[in-house]
Coordinates of C-alpha atoms in Angstrom, one line a residue:
X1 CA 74.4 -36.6 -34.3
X2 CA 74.5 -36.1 -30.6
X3 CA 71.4 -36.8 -28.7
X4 CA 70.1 -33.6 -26.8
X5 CA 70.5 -33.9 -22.9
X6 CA 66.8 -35.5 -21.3
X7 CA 65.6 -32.2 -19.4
X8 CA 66.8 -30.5 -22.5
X9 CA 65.0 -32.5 -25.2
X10 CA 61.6 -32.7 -22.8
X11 CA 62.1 -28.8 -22.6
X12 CA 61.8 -28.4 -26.6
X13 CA 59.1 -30.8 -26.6
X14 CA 56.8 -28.9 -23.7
X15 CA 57.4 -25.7 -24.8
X16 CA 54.8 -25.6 -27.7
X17 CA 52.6 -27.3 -25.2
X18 CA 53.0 -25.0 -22.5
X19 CA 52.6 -21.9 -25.0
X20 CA 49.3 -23.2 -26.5
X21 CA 48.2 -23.7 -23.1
X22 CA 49.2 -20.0 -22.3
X23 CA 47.1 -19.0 -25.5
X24 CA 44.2 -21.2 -24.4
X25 CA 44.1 -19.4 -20.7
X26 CA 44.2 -16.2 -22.4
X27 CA 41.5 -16.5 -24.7
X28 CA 39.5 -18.3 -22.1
X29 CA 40.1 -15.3 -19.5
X30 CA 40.3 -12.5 -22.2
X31 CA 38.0 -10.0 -23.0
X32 CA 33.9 -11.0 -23.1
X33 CA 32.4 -12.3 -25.9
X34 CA 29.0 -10.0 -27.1
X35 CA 26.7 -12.3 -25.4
X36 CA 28.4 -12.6 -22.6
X37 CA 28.8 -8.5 -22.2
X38 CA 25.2 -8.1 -23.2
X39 CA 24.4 -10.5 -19.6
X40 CA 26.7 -8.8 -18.1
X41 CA 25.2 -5.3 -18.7
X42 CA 21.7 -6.5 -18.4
X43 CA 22.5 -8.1 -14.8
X44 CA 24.3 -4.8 -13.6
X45 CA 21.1 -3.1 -15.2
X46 CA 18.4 -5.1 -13.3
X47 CA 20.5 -4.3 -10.2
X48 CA 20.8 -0.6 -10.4
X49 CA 16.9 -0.5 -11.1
X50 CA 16.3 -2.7 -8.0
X51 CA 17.9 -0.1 -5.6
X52 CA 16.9 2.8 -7.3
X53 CA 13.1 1.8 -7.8
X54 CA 10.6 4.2 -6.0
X55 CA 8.7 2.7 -3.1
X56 CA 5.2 1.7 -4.3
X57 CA 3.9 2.3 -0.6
X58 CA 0.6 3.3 -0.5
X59 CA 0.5 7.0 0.6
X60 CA -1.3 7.0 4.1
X61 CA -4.6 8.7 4.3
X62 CA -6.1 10.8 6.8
X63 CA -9.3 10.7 6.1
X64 CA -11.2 7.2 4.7
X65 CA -14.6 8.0 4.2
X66 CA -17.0 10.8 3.9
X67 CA -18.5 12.0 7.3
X68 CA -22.4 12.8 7.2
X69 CA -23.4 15.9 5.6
X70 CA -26.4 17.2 7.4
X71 CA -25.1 17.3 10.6
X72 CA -21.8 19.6 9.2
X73 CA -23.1 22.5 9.6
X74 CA -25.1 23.4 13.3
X75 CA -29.1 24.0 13.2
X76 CA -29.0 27.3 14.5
X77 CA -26.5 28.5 11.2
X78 CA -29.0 26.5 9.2
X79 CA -32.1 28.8 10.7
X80 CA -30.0 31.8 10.0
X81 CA -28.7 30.8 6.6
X82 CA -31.9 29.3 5.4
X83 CA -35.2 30.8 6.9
X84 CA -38.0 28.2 6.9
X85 CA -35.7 25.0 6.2
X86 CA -36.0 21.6 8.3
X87 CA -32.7 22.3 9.9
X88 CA -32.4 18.7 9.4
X89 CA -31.5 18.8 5.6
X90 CA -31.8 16.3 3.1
X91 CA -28.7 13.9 1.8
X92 CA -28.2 14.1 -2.0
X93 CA -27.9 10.3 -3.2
X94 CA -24.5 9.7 -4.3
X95 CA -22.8 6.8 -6.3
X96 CA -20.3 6.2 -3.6
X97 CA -21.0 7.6 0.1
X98 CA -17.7 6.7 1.1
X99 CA -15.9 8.9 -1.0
X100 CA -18.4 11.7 -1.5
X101 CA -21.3 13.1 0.5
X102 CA -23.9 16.1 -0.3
X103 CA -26.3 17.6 2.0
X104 CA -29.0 20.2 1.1
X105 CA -31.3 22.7 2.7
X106 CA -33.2 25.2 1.1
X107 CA -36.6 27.1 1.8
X108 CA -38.9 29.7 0.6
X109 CA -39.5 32.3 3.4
X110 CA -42.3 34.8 1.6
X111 CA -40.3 36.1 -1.2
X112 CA -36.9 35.2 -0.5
X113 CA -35.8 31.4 -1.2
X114 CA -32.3 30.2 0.0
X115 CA -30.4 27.5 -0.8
X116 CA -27.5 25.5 0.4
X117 CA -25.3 22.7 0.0
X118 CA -22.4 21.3 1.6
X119 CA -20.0 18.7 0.4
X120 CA -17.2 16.2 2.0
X121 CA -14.6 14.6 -0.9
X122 CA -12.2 12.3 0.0
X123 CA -9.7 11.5 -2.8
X124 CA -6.5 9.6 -2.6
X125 CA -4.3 11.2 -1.4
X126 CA -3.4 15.2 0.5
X127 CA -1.3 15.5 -3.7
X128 CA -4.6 14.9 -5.6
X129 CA -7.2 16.7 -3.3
X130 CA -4.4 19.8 -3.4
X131 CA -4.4 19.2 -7.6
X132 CA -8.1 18.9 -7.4
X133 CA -8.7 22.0 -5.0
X134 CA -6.6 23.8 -7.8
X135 CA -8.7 23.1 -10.7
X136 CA -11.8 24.1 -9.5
X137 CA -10.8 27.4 -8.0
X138 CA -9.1 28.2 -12.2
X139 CA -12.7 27.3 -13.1
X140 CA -14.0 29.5 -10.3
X141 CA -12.1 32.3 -11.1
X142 CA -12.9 36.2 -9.3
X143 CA -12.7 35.2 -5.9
X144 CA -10.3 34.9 -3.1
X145 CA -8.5 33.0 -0.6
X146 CA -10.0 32.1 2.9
X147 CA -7.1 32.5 5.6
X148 CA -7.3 29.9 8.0
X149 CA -9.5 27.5 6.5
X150 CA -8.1 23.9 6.3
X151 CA -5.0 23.7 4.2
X152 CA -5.6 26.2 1.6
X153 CA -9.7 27.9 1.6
X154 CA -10.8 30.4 -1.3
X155 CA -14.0 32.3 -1.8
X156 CA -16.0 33.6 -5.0
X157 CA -19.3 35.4 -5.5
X158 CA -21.1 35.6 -9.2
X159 CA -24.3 37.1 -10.2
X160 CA -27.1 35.4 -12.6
X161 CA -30.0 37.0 -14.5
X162 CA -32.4 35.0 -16.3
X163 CA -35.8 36.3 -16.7
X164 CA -35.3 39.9 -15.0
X165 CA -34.6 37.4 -11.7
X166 CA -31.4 38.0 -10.3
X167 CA -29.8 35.2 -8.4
X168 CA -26.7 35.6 -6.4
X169 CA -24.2 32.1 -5.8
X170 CA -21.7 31.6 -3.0
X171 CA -19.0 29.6 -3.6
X172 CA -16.2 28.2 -1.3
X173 CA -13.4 25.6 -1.8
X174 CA -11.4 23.8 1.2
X175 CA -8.8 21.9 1.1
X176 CA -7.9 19.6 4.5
X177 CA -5.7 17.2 3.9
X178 CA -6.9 14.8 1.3
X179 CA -10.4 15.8 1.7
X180 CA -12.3 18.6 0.2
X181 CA -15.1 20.8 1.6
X182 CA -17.4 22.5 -1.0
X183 CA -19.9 24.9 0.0
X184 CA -22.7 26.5 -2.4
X185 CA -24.9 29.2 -0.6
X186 CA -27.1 31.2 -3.3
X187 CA -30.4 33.5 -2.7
X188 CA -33.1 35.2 -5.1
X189 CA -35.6 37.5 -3.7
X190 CA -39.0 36.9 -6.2
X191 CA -40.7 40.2 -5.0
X192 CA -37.9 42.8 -6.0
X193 CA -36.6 40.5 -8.5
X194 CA -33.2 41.5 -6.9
X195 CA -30.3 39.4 -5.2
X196 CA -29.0 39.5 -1.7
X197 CA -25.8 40.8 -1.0
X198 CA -22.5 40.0 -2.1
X199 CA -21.7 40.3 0.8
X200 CA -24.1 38.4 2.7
X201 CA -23.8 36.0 0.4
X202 CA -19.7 35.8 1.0
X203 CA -20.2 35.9 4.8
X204 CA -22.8 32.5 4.7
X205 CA -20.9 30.6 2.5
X206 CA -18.2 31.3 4.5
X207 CA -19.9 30.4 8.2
X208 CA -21.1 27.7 6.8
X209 CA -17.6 25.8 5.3
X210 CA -15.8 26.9 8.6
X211 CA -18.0 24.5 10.3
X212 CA -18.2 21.9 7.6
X213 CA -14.7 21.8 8.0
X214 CA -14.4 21.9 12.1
X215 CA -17.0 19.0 11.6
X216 CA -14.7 17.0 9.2
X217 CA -11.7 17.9 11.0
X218 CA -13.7 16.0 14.5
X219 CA -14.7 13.0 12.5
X220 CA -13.0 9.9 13.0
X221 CA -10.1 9.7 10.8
X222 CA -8.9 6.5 8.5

C-alpha cells in the first residue's frame, strides 16, 4: 500500500486535534454557566444601585436651636395682651431647650384673667415642620389661614363652658422654615361668667405670633 505524502499524512493526523481544540475554545468561550450568570447579574446589579442610590446628605437646616421665649413677644404687647403680668414671663421647663422652647404670661386683672403662651419648635427639616404644621391645623379644625405669616400661618377660635364659666382659646400655627411658632392666647371674665371676644381673642393671638415669628426670623440661624 502506498504511503500517504508527509504534509498529507500530518494533515489526517492534526485534524482531530485541531477540531477538539476548536470544540474546547468553544465551550470555554460559549455561553455562561448559571453561576457564572448569577455574578454576572449581581455585579451589573450592585452597579446600577451604586449610581442610582439617593444621596444620604443631611438636609441643611436653617434654624438649629430654639431662640428664648420670653423675649418673643415685646413688653408693651405683653401689657396689652395680659393686664397685670410681669412682662417678663416665665419659661416653661422643657426636656430639650434646644429643640423646643415655651414661654408664659398670664395675670388676673379684677375679674378678667388672661393667659398666654408662645412656643419655638425646631424639627428636622423645612419637610417635617410643613408635615407637622399640617397635623395640628386637621386637629385644629374651624379656623383659617394667616396671609403673610412665615411659610404657611392659620388661625382658630373655640369656646369652653364648664361650670356656667365661659372661656375663650386663641389659637395660631406658623410655619417658617423648619421651625414652628405656636401661639395660645385665651381669656375668662369671672364676674359676668362670659368670654372675651372672638374677635379680640383672634386679633391677640394674632399680634402676638407676628412677633414671635419676626423674633425667630432675627435669631441667629444654624
Amino acid at each position: 500500500m502506498r504511503s500517504l505524502p508527509l504534509p498529507l499524512t500530518l494533515t489526517a493526523r492534526l485534524s482531530p486535534v485541531a477540531v477538539l481544540a476548536c470544540a474546547g475554545w468553544a465551550l470555554t468561550s460559549g455561553p455562561l454557566t448559571a453561576t457564572q450568570d448569577t455574578a454576572a447579574k449581581d455585579t451589573q446589579k450592585t452597579q446600577s444601585e451604586t449610581t442610582a442610590a439617593p444621596s444620604t446628605t443631611a438636609a441643611s437646616k436653617t434654624y438649629g436651636a430654639a431662640p428664648a421665649p420670653c423675649t418673643g413677644v415685646a413688653a408693651k404687647t405683653i401689657t396689652t395682651l395680659v393686664p397685670g403680668a410681669k412682662t417678663a414671663g416665665k419659661e416653661i421647663p422643657s426636656t430639650d431647650t434646644g429643640l423646643r422652647r415655651t414661654c408664659s404670661w398670664n395675670a388676673l386683672k379684677g375679674y378678667d384673667y388672661r393667659w398666654l403662651d408662645v412656643s419655638f419648635e425646631i424639627t428636622d427639616s423645612d419637610d417635617a415642620a410643613q408635615s407637622s404644621y399640617k397635623e395640628r391645623i386637621k386637629e385644629k379644625s374651624g379656623g383659617g389661614a394667616v396671609p403673610g405669616l412665615g411659610n404657611a400661618g392659620y388661625s382658630v377660635v373655640n369656646l369652653t363652658t364648664e361650670d356656667k364659666q365661659q372661656t375663650r382659646e386663641g389659637v395660631v400655627i406658623a410655619q417658617v422654615a423648619n421651625a414652628l411658632v405656636v401661639v395660645n392666647y385665651n381669656g375668662s371674665d369671672f364676674e359676668s361668667k362670659k368670654a372675651p371676644s372672638t374677635d379680640e381673642i383672634n386679633k391677640g393671638a394674632i399680634k402676638a405670633a407676628k412677633e414671635a415669628v419676626a423674633a425667630l426670623q432675627n435669631a441667629p440661624k444654624a
